[in-house]
Amino acid sequence: MNTPLENHAVAGYAPPEEMFERIADDLYQRGYSVMPAALPPALTTRLAAYAQETIDFDPAGIGRAGQFHQNEFVRTDEICWIQGTAAVTTAWLNWMDCLKVYLNKRLFLGLFSYESHFAHYPPGSFYKRHLDAFQGESNRVLSTVFYLNSDWGVFDGGELLIYPPGDQQEVVTVTPLAGTMVIFLSEEFPHEVLPAQRDRFSIAGWFRVNNSTAQRVDPPR
Ligand code: OGA
Ligand code: MN
């Protein structure tokens, strides 16, 4: 059986070890990383086309299965969970698996699984300031956001704002430009999406640790 990194090479992309190393360094030093041109451009283009042309989106909600509710005051995007049933989403999951293996090796994070969804913000949509995980309550360890918008101007809005913990540190502003990958510690960084002025596509995802016990099987989402 091939390792994920070998599969990556088989798929025609050289394993981006140097980039993984920079992401690991960023996470270790600051707890977040913003990496432009993270995926091979051909894969980014295929993901963008898939998001725009193929997917049926559903309104996004808040909370897991039992507590799920929609709240249009908090977020107005629409989403579609990724199962990896198409070649393009398999390639995406494979790339993220390579990253998981690397980060576990390098930072001993014990990341166990990865869940992700496409997101579409129609014009006027936003996602108010929030945390993706609460201390002690969740097994989401690392949040990832990957952008699919081939051009994005200063008047298009839709920036991601990341609020580093501690008063001294400046807010980080990320333009949702195709190829940019953002990764941050889920419990440490409140963040928000400013209202987008045009259609905005991305993939949001979470690396998780396994909290299952014999008594309680942790749900995949
Ligand atoms: C999220 C999220 C950020 C973005 O889906 O939880 O914070 O830039 N997304 O799309
Ligand atoms: Mn979030």
Coordinates of C-alpha atoms and ligand atoms in Angstrom, one line a residue:
M1 CA 0.0 0.0 0.0
N2 CA 1.2 3.5 -0.8
T3 CA 1.7 6.1 1.9
P4 CA -0.3 9.3 1.3
L5 CA 2.9 11.1 0.2
E6 CA 3.5 8.4 -2.4
N7 CA -0.1 8.7 -3.6
H8 CA 0.4 12.4 -4.0
A9 CA 3.5 11.8 -6.2
V10 CA 1.5 9.2 -8.2
A11 CA -1.2 11.8 -8.8
G12 CA 1.4 13.9 -10.6
Y13 CA 2.2 16.4 -7.9
A14 CA 5.6 16.4 -6.1
P15 CA 5.1 16.1 -2.3
P16 CA 5.3 19.8 -1.1
E17 CA 7.5 19.0 1.9
E18 CA 9.1 22.4 1.9
M19 CA 5.7 24.1 2.1
F20 CA 4.5 21.7 4.8
E21 CA 7.6 22.6 6.8
R22 CA 6.8 26.3 6.6
I23 CA 3.2 25.6 7.7
A24 CA 4.5 23.5 10.6
D25 CA 6.9 26.3 11.6
D26 CA 4.2 29.0 11.4
L27 CA 1.9 26.9 13.6
Y28 CA 4.6 26.2 16.1
Q29 CA 5.7 29.9 16.3
R30 CA 2.4 31.8 16.0
G31 CA -0.5 29.2 15.9
Y32 CA -1.6 30.2 12.4
S33 CA -0.3 30.1 8.9
V34 CA -1.4 31.9 5.7
M35 CA 0.1 30.2 2.6
P36 CA -0.5 31.6 -0.9
A37 CA -0.5 29.2 -3.9
A38 CA -0.7 26.2 -1.5
L39 CA -2.1 23.5 -3.8
P40 CA -0.9 22.7 -7.3
P41 CA -2.7 25.4 -9.6
A42 CA -4.3 22.7 -11.7
L43 CA -6.0 21.2 -8.7
T44 CA -7.1 24.6 -7.4
T45 CA -8.7 25.3 -10.8
R46 CA -10.5 22.0 -10.8
L47 CA -11.8 22.5 -7.3
A48 CA -13.0 26.0 -8.2
A49 CA -14.9 24.7 -11.3
Y50 CA -16.4 21.9 -9.2
A51 CA -17.6 24.3 -6.6
Q52 CA -19.2 26.7 -9.1
E53 CA -20.7 24.2 -11.5
T54 CA -21.4 20.9 -9.9
I55 CA -22.4 21.4 -6.3
D56 CA -25.9 21.8 -4.7
F57 CA -25.4 23.9 -1.6
D58 CA -27.5 23.8 1.6
P59 CA -27.9 26.7 4.1
A60 CA -25.2 26.4 6.8
G61 CA -26.2 25.8 10.4
I62 CA -24.5 25.9 13.8
G63 CA -23.8 23.0 16.1
R64 CA -23.7 19.3 15.7
A65 CA -26.5 16.8 14.7
G66 CA -28.7 17.1 17.9
Q67 CA -28.2 20.8 18.4
F68 CA -28.2 21.9 14.8
H69 CA -29.9 25.1 14.0
Q70 CA -29.8 27.8 11.4
N71 CA -29.1 31.3 12.5
E72 CA -29.0 34.0 9.8
F73 CA -27.7 36.5 12.3
V74 CA -24.4 34.6 12.7
R75 CA -23.8 33.2 9.2
T76 CA -25.5 33.3 5.9
D77 CA -23.3 31.1 3.8
E78 CA -24.3 27.8 2.2
I79 CA -22.3 24.6 2.4
C80 CA -21.8 21.1 1.0
W81 CA -19.8 18.5 2.9
I82 CA -17.0 16.7 1.0
Q83 CA -17.3 12.9 0.8
G84 CA -14.5 12.3 -1.8
T85 CA -16.8 10.7 -4.3
A86 CA -15.3 12.6 -7.3
A87 CA -11.7 12.4 -8.5
V88 CA -11.2 16.1 -7.7
T89 CA -12.4 15.8 -4.1
T90 CA -10.4 12.6 -3.6
A91 CA -7.3 14.6 -4.7
W92 CA -8.2 17.3 -2.2
L93 CA -8.6 14.9 0.6
N94 CA -5.4 13.2 -0.4
W95 CA -3.5 16.4 -0.2
M96 CA -4.9 17.3 3.2
D97 CA -4.0 13.8 4.4
C98 CA -0.4 14.3 3.3
L99 CA -0.4 17.5 5.4
K100 CA -1.9 15.7 8.4
V101 CA 0.7 13.0 8.2
Y102 CA 3.4 15.6 8.0
L103 CA 2.1 17.7 10.9
N104 CA 1.7 14.7 13.1
K105 CA 5.3 13.6 12.4
R106 CA 6.7 17.1 12.9
L107 CA 4.5 18.5 15.7
F108 CA 3.1 15.4 17.4
L109 CA -0.4 16.8 17.1
G110 CA -2.1 13.4 17.0
L111 CA -4.5 14.5 14.3
F112 CA -6.8 11.6 13.5
S113 CA -9.3 12.6 10.9
Y114 CA -10.3 15.5 8.6
E115 CA -13.7 16.8 7.7
S116 CA -14.3 19.6 5.2
H117 CA -17.1 21.3 3.2
F118 CA -17.4 23.6 0.3
A119 CA -18.9 27.0 1.2
H120 CA -20.6 29.5 -1.0
Y121 CA -21.2 33.1 0.2
P122 CA -23.7 34.7 -2.1
P123 CA -23.4 38.6 -2.4
G124 CA -24.1 40.1 1.0
S125 CA -23.2 36.9 3.0
F126 CA -21.0 36.9 6.1
Y127 CA -20.0 34.8 9.0
K128 CA -19.8 36.8 12.3
R129 CA -16.9 36.5 14.7
H130 CA -16.8 33.0 16.2
L131 CA -14.5 30.2 17.4
D132 CA -14.6 26.8 15.6
A133 CA -14.0 24.9 18.8
F134 CA -14.4 25.6 22.5
Q135 CA -11.7 24.6 25.0
G136 CA -12.4 21.1 26.4
E137 CA -15.6 20.6 24.5
S138 CA -14.5 19.7 21.1
N139 CA -12.0 17.6 19.2
R140 CA -11.4 20.1 16.5
V141 CA -7.7 21.0 16.7
L142 CA -6.8 22.7 13.5
S143 CA -9.1 24.8 11.3
T144 CA -8.3 25.1 7.6
V145 CA -9.8 27.4 4.9
F146 CA -8.8 27.2 1.3
Y147 CA -10.0 29.8 -1.2
L148 CA -11.3 29.2 -4.8
N149 CA -11.8 32.7 -6.2
S150 CA -9.6 33.4 -9.2
D151 CA -9.6 37.1 -8.8
W152 CA -10.6 39.2 -5.8
G153 CA -10.5 43.0 -5.7
V154 CA -10.3 45.5 -2.8
F155 CA -14.0 46.3 -3.2
D156 CA -15.2 42.7 -3.2
G157 CA -15.2 42.5 0.6
G158 CA -15.4 38.9 2.0
E159 CA -12.1 39.1 3.8
L160 CA -11.3 36.7 6.6
L161 CA -10.3 38.5 9.8
I162 CA -8.3 36.5 12.3
Y163 CA -8.0 37.8 15.9
P164 CA -4.8 36.5 17.5
P165 CA -5.1 35.9 21.3
G166 CA -3.7 38.7 23.4
D167 CA -4.3 42.5 23.1
Q168 CA -1.0 43.3 21.5
Q169 CA -1.3 41.4 18.3
E170 CA -2.7 42.9 15.1
V171 CA -5.7 41.5 13.4
V172 CA -4.8 39.4 10.4
T173 CA -6.7 40.2 7.2
V174 CA -6.8 37.5 4.5
T175 CA -8.0 38.1 0.9
P176 CA -10.0 35.0 -0.2
L177 CA -7.9 34.6 -3.4
A178 CA -7.7 31.2 -5.2
G179 CA -4.8 29.0 -3.9
T180 CA -4.5 30.7 -0.4
M181 CA -4.6 28.2 2.5
V182 CA -5.2 29.4 6.0
I183 CA -4.6 27.1 9.0
F184 CA -5.0 28.0 12.6
L185 CA -5.5 26.4 16.1
S186 CA -9.3 26.0 16.4
E187 CA -9.6 26.9 20.1
E188 CA -7.3 29.9 20.0
F189 CA -8.3 32.1 17.1
P190 CA -11.7 33.9 16.9
H191 CA -12.3 34.9 13.3
E192 CA -15.0 36.3 11.0
V193 CA -15.9 36.7 7.4
L194 CA -16.8 40.2 6.3
P195 CA -19.8 40.6 4.0
A196 CA -18.9 39.5 0.5
Q197 CA -19.9 41.8 -2.4
R198 CA -19.8 38.9 -4.9
D199 CA -20.0 35.1 -5.0
R200 CA -17.3 33.8 -2.8
F201 CA -16.2 30.1 -2.8
S202 CA -14.0 28.3 -0.3
I203 CA -13.4 25.0 1.4
A204 CA -13.5 25.1 5.2
G205 CA -12.1 22.1 7.1
W206 CA -11.1 20.7 10.5
F207 CA -8.4 18.3 11.6
R208 CA -9.6 16.4 14.6
V209 CA -8.3 14.2 17.3
N210 CA -10.1 11.0 18.2
N211 CA -12.2 11.3 21.4
S212 CA -13.9 8.0 21.1
T213 CA -14.1 5.6 24.1
A214 CA -15.5 2.2 24.4
Q215 CA -18.7 3.8 25.9
R216 CA -19.1 6.6 23.4
V217 CA -18.3 6.6 19.8
D218 CA -17.4 10.1 18.7
P219 CA -19.5 11.2 15.7
P220 CA -17.6 12.2 12.6
R221 CA -19.2 15.7 12.7
Ligands
OGA1 C1 -15.9 28.7 8.9 C2 -15.1 29.9 8.6 C3 -13.9 31.2 7.0 C4 -13.8 31.6 5.6 O1 -16.5 28.1 7.9 O2 -16.0 28.2 10.0 O3 -14.7 30.5 9.5 O4 -13.0 32.5 5.3 N1 -14.8 30.2 7.3 O5 -14.6 31.1 4.7
MN2 MN -14.8 29.4 11.4

